Coordinates of C-alpha atoms in Angstrom, one line a residue:
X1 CA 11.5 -2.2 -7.4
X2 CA 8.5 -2.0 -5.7
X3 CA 5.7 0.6 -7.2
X4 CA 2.4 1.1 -4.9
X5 CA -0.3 2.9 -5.8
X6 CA -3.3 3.5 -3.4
X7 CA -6.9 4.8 -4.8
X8 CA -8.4 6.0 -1.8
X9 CA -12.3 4.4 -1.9
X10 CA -11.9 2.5 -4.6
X11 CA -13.9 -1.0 -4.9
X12 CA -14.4 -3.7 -7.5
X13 CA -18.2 -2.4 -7.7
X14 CA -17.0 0.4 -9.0
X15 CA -13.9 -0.2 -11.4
X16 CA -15.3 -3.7 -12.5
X17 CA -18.3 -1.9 -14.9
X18 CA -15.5 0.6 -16.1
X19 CA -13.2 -2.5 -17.2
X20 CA -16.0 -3.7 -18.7
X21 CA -16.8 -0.9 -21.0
X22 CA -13.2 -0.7 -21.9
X23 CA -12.2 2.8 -20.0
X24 CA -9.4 1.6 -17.8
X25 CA -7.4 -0.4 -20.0
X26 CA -4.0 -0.2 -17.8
X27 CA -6.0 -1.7 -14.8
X28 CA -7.3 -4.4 -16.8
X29 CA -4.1 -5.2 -18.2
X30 CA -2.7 -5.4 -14.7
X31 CA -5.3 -7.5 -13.8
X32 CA -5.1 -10.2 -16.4
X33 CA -1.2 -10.1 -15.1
X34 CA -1.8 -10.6 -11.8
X35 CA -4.0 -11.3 -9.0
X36 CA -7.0 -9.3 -7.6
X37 CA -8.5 -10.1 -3.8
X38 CA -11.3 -8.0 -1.8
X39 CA -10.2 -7.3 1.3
X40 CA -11.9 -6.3 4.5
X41 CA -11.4 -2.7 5.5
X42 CA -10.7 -1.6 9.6
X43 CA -13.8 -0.8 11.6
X44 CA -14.3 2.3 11.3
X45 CA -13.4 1.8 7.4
X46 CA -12.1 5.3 7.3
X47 CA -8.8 6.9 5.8
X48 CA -6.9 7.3 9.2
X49 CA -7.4 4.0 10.7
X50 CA -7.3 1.8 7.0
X51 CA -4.3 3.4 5.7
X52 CA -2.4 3.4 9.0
X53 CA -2.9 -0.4 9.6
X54 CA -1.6 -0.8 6.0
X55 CA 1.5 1.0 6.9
X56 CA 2.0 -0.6 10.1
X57 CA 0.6 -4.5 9.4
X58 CA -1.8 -3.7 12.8
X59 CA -4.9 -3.3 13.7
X60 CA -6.1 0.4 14.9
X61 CA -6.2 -0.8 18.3
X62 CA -2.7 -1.6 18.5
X63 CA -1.3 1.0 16.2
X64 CA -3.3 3.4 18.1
X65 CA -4.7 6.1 15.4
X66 CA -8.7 4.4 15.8
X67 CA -10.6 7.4 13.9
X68 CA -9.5 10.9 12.6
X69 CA -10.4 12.5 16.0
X70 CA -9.0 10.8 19.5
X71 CA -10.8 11.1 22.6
X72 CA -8.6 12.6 25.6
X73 CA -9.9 13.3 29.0
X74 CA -13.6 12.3 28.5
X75 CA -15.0 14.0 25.9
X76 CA -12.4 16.4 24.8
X77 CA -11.1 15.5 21.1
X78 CA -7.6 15.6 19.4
X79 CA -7.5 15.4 15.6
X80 CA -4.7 12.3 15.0
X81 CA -2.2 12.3 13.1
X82 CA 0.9 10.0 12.6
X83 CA 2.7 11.0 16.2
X84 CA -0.1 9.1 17.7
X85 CA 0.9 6.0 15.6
X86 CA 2.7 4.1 18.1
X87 CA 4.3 1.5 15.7
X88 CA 6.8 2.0 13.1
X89 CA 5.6 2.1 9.5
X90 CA 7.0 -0.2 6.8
X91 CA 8.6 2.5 5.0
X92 CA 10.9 3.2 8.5
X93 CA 11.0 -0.7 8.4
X94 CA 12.3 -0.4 5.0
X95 CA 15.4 2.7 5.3
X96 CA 16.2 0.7 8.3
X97 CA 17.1 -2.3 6.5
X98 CA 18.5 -0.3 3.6
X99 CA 16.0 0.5 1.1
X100 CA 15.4 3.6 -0.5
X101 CA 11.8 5.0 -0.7
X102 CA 9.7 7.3 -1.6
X103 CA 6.4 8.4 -0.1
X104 CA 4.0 10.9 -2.2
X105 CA 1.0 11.9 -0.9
X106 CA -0.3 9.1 1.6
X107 CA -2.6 10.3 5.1
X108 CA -2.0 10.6 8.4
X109 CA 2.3 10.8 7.7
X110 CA 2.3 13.9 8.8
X111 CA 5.0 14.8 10.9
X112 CA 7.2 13.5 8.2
X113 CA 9.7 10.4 8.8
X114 CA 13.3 10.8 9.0
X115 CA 13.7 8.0 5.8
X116 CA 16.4 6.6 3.5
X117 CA 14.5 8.5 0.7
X118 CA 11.7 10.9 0.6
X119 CA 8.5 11.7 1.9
X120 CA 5.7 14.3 1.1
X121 CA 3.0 13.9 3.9
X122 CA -0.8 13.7 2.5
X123 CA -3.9 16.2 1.8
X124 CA -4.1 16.1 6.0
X125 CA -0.9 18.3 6.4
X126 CA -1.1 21.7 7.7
X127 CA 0.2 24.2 5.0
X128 CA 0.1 27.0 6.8
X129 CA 2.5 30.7 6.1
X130 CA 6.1 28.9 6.9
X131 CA 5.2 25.2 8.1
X132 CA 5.5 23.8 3.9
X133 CA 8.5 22.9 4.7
X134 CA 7.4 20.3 7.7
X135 CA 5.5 18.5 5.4
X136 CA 8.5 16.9 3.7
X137 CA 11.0 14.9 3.9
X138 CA 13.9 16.1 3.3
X139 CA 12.4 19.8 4.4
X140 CA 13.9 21.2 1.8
X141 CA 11.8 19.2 -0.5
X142 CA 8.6 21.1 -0.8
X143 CA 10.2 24.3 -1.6
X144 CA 11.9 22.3 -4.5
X145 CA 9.4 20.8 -5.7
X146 CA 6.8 23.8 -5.5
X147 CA 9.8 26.0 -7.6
X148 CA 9.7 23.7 -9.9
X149 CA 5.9 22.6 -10.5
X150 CA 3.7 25.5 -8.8
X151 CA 2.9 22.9 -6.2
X152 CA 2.9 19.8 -4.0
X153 CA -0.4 18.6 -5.8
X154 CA -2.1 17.1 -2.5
X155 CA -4.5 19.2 -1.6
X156 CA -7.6 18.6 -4.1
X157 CA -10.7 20.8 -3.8
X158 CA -12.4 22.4 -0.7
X159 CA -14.9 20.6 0.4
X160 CA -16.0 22.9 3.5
X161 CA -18.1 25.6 1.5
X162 CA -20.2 23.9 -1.3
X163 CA -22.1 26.0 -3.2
X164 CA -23.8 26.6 -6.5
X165 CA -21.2 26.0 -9.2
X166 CA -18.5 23.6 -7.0
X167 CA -18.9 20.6 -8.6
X168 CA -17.6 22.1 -12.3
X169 CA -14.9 23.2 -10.4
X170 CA -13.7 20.6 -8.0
X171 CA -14.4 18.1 -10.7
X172 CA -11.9 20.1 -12.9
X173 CA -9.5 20.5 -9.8
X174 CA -9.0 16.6 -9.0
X175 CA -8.3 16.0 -12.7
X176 CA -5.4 19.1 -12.6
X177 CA -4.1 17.2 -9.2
X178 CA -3.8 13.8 -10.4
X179 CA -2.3 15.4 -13.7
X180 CA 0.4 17.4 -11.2
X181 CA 0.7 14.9 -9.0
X182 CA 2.2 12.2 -11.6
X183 CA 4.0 14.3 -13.4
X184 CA 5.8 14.9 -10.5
X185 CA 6.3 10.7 -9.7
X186 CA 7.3 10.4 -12.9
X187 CA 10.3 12.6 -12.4
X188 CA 11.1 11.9 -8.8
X189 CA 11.1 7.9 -10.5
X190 CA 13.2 9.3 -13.3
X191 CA 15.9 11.2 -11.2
X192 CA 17.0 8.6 -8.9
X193 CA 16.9 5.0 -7.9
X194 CA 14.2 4.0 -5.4
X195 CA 13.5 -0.1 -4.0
X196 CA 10.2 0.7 -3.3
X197 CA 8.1 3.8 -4.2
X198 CA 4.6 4.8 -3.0
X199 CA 2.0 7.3 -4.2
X200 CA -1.4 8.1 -3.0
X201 CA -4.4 9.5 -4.9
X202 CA -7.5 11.2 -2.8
X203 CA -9.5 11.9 -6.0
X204 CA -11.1 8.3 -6.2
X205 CA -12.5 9.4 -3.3
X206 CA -13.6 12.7 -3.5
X207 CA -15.4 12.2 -6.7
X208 CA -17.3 9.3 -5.1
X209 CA -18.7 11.4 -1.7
X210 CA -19.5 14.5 -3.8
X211 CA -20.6 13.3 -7.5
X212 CA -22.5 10.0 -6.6
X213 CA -25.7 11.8 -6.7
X214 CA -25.4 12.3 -10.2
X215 CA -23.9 9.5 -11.6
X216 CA -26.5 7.1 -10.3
X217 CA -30.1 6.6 -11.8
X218 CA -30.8 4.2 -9.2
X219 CA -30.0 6.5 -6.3
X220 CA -32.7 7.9 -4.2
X221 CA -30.9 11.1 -4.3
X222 CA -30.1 11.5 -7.9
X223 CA -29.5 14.7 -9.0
X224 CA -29.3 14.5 -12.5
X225 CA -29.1 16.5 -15.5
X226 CA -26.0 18.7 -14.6
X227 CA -23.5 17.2 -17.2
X228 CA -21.7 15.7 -14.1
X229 CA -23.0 12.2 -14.2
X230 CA -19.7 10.9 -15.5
X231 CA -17.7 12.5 -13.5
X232 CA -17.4 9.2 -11.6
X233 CA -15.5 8.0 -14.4
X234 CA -14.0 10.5 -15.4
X235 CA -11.4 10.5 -12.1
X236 CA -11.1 7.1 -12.6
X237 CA -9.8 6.9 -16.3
X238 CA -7.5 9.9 -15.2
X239 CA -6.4 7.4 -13.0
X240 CA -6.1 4.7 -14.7
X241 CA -3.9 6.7 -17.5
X242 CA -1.8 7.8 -14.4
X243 CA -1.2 4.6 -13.2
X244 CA 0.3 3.4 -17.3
X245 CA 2.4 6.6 -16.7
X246 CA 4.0 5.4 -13.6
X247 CA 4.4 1.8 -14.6
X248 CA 6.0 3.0 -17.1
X249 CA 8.7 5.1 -15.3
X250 CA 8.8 2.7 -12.5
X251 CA 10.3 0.2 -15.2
X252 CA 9.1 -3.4 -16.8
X253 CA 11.1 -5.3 -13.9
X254 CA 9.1 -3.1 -11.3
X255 CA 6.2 -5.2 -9.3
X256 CA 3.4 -2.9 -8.7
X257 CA 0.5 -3.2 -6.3
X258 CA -2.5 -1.1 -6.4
X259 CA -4.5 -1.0 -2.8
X260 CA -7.3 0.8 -1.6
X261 CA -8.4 1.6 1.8
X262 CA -12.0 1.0 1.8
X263 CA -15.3 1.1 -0.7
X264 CA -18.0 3.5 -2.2
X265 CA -21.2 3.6 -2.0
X266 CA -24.2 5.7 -2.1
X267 CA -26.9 7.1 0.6
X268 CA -29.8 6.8 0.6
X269 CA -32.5 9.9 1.5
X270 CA -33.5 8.8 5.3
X271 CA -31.6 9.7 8.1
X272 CA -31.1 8.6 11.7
X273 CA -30.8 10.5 14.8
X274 CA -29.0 7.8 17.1
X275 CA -29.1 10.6 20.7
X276 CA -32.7 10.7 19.9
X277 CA -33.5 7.4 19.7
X278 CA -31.4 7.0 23.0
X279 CA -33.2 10.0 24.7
X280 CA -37.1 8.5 23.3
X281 CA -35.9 5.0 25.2
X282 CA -34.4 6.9 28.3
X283 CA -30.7 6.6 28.4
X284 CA -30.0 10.1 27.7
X285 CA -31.6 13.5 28.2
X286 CA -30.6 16.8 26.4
X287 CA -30.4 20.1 28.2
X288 CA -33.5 22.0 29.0
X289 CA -35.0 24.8 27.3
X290 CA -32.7 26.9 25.2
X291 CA -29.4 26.1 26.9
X292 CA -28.7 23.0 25.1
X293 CA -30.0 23.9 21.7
X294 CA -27.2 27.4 21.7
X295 CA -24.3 25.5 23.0
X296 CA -24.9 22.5 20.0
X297 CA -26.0 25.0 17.2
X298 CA -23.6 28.2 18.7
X299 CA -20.6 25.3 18.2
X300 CA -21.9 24.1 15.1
X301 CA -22.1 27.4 13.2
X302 CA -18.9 28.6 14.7
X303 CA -17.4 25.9 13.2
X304 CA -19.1 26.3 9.7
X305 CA -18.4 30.3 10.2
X306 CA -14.9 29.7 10.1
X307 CA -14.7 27.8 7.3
X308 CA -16.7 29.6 5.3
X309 CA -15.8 32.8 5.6
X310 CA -12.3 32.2 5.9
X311 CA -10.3 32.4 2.6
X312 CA -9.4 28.8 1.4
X313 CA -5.2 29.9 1.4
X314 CA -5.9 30.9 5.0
X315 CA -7.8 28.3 6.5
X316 CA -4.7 25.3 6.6
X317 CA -2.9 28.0 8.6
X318 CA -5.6 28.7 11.3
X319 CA -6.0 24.9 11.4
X320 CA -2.3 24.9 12.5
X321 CA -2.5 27.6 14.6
X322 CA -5.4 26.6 16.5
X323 CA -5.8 22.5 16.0
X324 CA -6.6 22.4 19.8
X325 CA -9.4 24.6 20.1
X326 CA -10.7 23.2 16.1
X327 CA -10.9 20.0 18.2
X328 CA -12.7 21.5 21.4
X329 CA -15.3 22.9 19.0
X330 CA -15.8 19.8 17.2
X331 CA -16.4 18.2 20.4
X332 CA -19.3 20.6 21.4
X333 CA -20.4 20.4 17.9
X334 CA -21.4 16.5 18.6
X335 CA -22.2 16.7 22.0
X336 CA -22.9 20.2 23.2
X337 CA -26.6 20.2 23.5
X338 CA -26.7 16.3 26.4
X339 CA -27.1 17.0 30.1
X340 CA -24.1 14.5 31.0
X341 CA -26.2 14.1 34.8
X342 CA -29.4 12.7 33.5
X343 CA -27.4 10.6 30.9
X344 CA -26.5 6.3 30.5
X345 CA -25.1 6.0 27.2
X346 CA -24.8 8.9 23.7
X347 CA -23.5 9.0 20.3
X348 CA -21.2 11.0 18.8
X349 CA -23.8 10.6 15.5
X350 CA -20.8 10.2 12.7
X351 CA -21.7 9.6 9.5
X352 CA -19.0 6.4 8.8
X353 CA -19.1 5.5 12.7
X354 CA -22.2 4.6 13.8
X355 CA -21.6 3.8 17.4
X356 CA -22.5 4.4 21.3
X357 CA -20.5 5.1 24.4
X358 CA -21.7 4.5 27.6
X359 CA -21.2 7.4 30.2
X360 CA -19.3 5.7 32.5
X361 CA -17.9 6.8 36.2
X362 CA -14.7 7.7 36.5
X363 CA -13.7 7.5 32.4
X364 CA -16.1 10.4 31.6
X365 CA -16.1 13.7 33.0
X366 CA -19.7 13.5 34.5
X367 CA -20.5 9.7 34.0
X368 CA -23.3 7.6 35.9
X369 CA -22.8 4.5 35.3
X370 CA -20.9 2.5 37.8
X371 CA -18.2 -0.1 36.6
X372 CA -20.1 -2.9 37.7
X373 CA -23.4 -2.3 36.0
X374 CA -21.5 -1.8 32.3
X375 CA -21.9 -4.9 30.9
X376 CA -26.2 -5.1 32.3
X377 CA -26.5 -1.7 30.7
X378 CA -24.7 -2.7 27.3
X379 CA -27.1 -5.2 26.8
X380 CA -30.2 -2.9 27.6
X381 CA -29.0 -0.8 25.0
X382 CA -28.3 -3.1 22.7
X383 CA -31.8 -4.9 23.2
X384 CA -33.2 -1.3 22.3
X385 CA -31.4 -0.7 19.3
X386 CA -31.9 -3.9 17.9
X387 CA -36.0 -3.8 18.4
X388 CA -36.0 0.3 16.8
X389 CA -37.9 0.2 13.8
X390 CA -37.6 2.3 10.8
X391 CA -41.2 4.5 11.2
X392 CA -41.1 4.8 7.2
X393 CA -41.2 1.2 6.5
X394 CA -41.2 -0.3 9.2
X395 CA -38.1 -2.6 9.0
X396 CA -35.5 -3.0 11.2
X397 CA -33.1 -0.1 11.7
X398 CA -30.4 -1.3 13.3
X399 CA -28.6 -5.3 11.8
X400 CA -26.2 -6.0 14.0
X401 CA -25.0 -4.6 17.6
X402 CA -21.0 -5.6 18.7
X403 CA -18.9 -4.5 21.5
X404 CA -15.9 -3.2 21.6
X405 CA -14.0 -6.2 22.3
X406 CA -15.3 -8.1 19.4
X407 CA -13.5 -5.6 17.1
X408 CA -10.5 -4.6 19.0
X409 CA -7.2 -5.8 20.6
X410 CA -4.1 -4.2 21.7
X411 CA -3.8 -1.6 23.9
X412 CA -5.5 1.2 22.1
X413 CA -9.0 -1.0 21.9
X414 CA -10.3 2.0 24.9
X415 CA -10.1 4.5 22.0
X416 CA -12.9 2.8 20.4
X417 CA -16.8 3.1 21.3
X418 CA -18.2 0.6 23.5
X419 CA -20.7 -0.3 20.9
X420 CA -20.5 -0.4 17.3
X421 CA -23.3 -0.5 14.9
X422 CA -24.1 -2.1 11.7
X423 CA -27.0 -0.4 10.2
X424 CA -29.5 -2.1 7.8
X425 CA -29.1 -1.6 4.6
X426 CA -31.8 0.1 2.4
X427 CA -31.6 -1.2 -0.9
X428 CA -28.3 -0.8 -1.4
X429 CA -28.1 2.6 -0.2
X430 CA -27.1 3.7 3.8
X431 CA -28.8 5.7 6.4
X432 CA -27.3 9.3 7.0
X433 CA -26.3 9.7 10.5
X434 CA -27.6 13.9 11.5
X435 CA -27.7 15.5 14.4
X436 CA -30.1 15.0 16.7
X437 CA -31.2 18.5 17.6
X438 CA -32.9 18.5 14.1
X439 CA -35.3 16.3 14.6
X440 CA -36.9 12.4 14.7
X441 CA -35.4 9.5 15.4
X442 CA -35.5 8.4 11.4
X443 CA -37.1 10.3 9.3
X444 CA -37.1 11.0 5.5
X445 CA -34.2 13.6 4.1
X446 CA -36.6 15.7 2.0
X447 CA -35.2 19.7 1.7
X448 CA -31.5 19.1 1.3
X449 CA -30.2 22.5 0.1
X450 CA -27.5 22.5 -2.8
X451 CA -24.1 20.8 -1.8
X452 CA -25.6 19.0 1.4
X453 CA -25.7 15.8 -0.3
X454 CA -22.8 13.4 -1.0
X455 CA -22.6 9.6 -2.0

């Protein structure tokens, strides 16, 4: 048998100190078994894209899910999910060739697979009033399995509305989900006979993006004094305990393999406005007077509205209901505030993308640049980026500039942005990408409110 067992974000920088100090013994024990190798996440090195390639042995542009959003018709946005994977996964591969599997937990799988086994789609499924059962394969398997344990144990904690009080709580939530979660392995392992069984576990993440500001001294955002700066560690020797527990009932002749689908790290307290650095050297121009500034900041707080005042059991179900006009608004939310006429090339500012599309004729709704002049215009902006300095320190902001076609092949590579950046790093911490309505084109982050920060 086959046991895998993903920690989502988990890296070597993080697990090796743990090892060291003796709190994840299983791991370590694995590790003096077998064989450990860093591997290089996709580009962007988010869930979607990473876990999909290691489902389908492809890269994102030939397996076709590139980000968690997917541009259609110019800028209008979809958010993916596995229907717009357009290769089969290796668990299909598998029931096709007779195996029996199981699937617990892992991203962008929802719609469910029709498998030689079982599936229970990821944190990404929408749970809405009667659609439990479409997130599991067989469909009568959720019901089943909430009857019998309360729950699916895939959701985790909200991370929408984070306010005074949330990290006690969440921290306490991820440990009761990885708790319910194997428990639940253990017994799907127990009850029947599987040739390769997979489970995923979102916490390793989670803890990192929210708690990192407390468990590191070094960090330029530390937050300390909270009794949460172990919290880190804490997740991951819940983990690690998990992952003895379902060794144990995969059985001693089991192989096991634990992956991850990218690393953590922290950021640092300086963030980049990418459209107004493009704006400042001339390729792009935001809408005049107080036009622009409602349509970016009217989307934006619709968008935070909803969440926030929706009740948490409510809001999967309006996410069903309404993914298309969630996506529209996340779409204005980016871009709402440019005047697409006086503009050559924009950002969509994401945090783990940093990135620039040109606004091209005919492949944008109101592009200007001709087809011809792309690849003179690619390099302008590139020369510009590359020369911005940091106004803080004045360092380079910007390390390394690469098109598209560097990074992608197959014929989803149009999905991705014409340009990709890699940003500088600042001792060991990362610039936060923010919206450029609020302000410079780098600036200091220096009156976060409470739950605005992650790692």
């Amino acid at each position: 048998m086959l046991l895998v067992v993903a920690w989502d974000g988990a890296c070597f920088e993080l697990v090796d100190p743990l090892i060291a100090a003796g709190q994840l013994p299983t791991l370590a024990g694995l590790i003096g078994r077998g064989v450990r190798r860093p591997l290089r996440s996709t580009v962007p090195p988010a869930t979607f894209p990473a876990w999909t390639s290691f489902m389908t042995a492809a890269g994102p542009g030939r397996h076709g899910v590139t980000d968690f959003t997917i541009r259609e018709n110019g800028h209008r946005l979809r958010f993916a999910n596995a229907s717009y994977r357009s290769l089969p996964s290796v668990w299909e591969n598998m029931s096709r060739a007779g195996a029996k599997v199981g699937v617990y937990a892992f991203p962008a799988t929802y719609p469910p697979e029709q498998l030689n086994g079982i599936q229970v789609c990821g944190f990404d499924t929408p749970l809405g009033a009667g659609a439990a059962k479409r997130c599991t394969y067989p469909p009568d398997l959720a019901s089943r399995l909430v009857d019998r344990y309360g729950g699916l144990g895939i959701l985790g904690p909200q991370q929408v509305h984070i306010g005074e009080g949330w990290h006690t709580k969440a921290l306490q939530t991820m440990l009761a989900e990885v708790e319910l979660r194997t428990r639940i392995v253990e017994d799907l392992l127990s009850a029947d006979r599987y040739d390769c069984f997979a489970v995923h576990y979102a916490e390793s993440d989670t803890v990192a993006h929210q708690f990192w500001q407390f468990c590191d001294p070094h960090s330029p955002r530390y937050r300390g004094g909270r009794g949460l700066g172990d919290a880190i560690g804490e997740v991951y020797k819940a983990l690690d305990v998990a992952l003895g527990r379902l060794i144990a009932a995969a059985g001693p002749e089991a192989t096991v393999m634990l992956v991850s689908d990218h690393g953590s790290g922290g950021n640092s307290d300086r963030s980049l406005f990418l459209n107004r650095l493009l704006a400042d050297q001339g390729f792009l121009q935001f809408q005049q007077g107080h036009r622009g500034r409602l349509v970016n900041s009217a989307a934006r707080g619709l968008r935070r509205g909803a969440l926030a005042l929706l009740p948490a059991r409510l809001q999967p179900a309006l996410f069903a209901r309404m993914a298309f006009t969630a996506a529209q608004v996340e779409g204005l939310s980016r871009l709402g505030g440019i005047s697409w006429e006086h503009t050559r090339a924009y950002s969509e500012e994401i945090n783990y993308y940093p990135s620039v599309w040109l606004n091209v004729e005919g492949r944008e709704p109101r592009g200007t640049v001709k087809i011809q002049d792309q690849n003179g215009m690619l390099d302008e902006v590139t020369s510009a980026l590359l020369e911005f300095r940091d106004p803080t320190n004045g360092l380079a902001v910007v390390a390394e500039v690469q098109r598209r076609e560097q990074l992608f092949d197959g014929p989803y590579a149009y999905r991705a942005p014409d340009l990709i950046l890699t940003l500088a790093d600042l001792d060991g911490y990362a610039y936060v990408l923010g919206s450029s309505r609020a302000g410079l084109e780098a600036r200091p982050l220096r009156q976060l409110k409470t739950g605005e920060t992650s790692g």
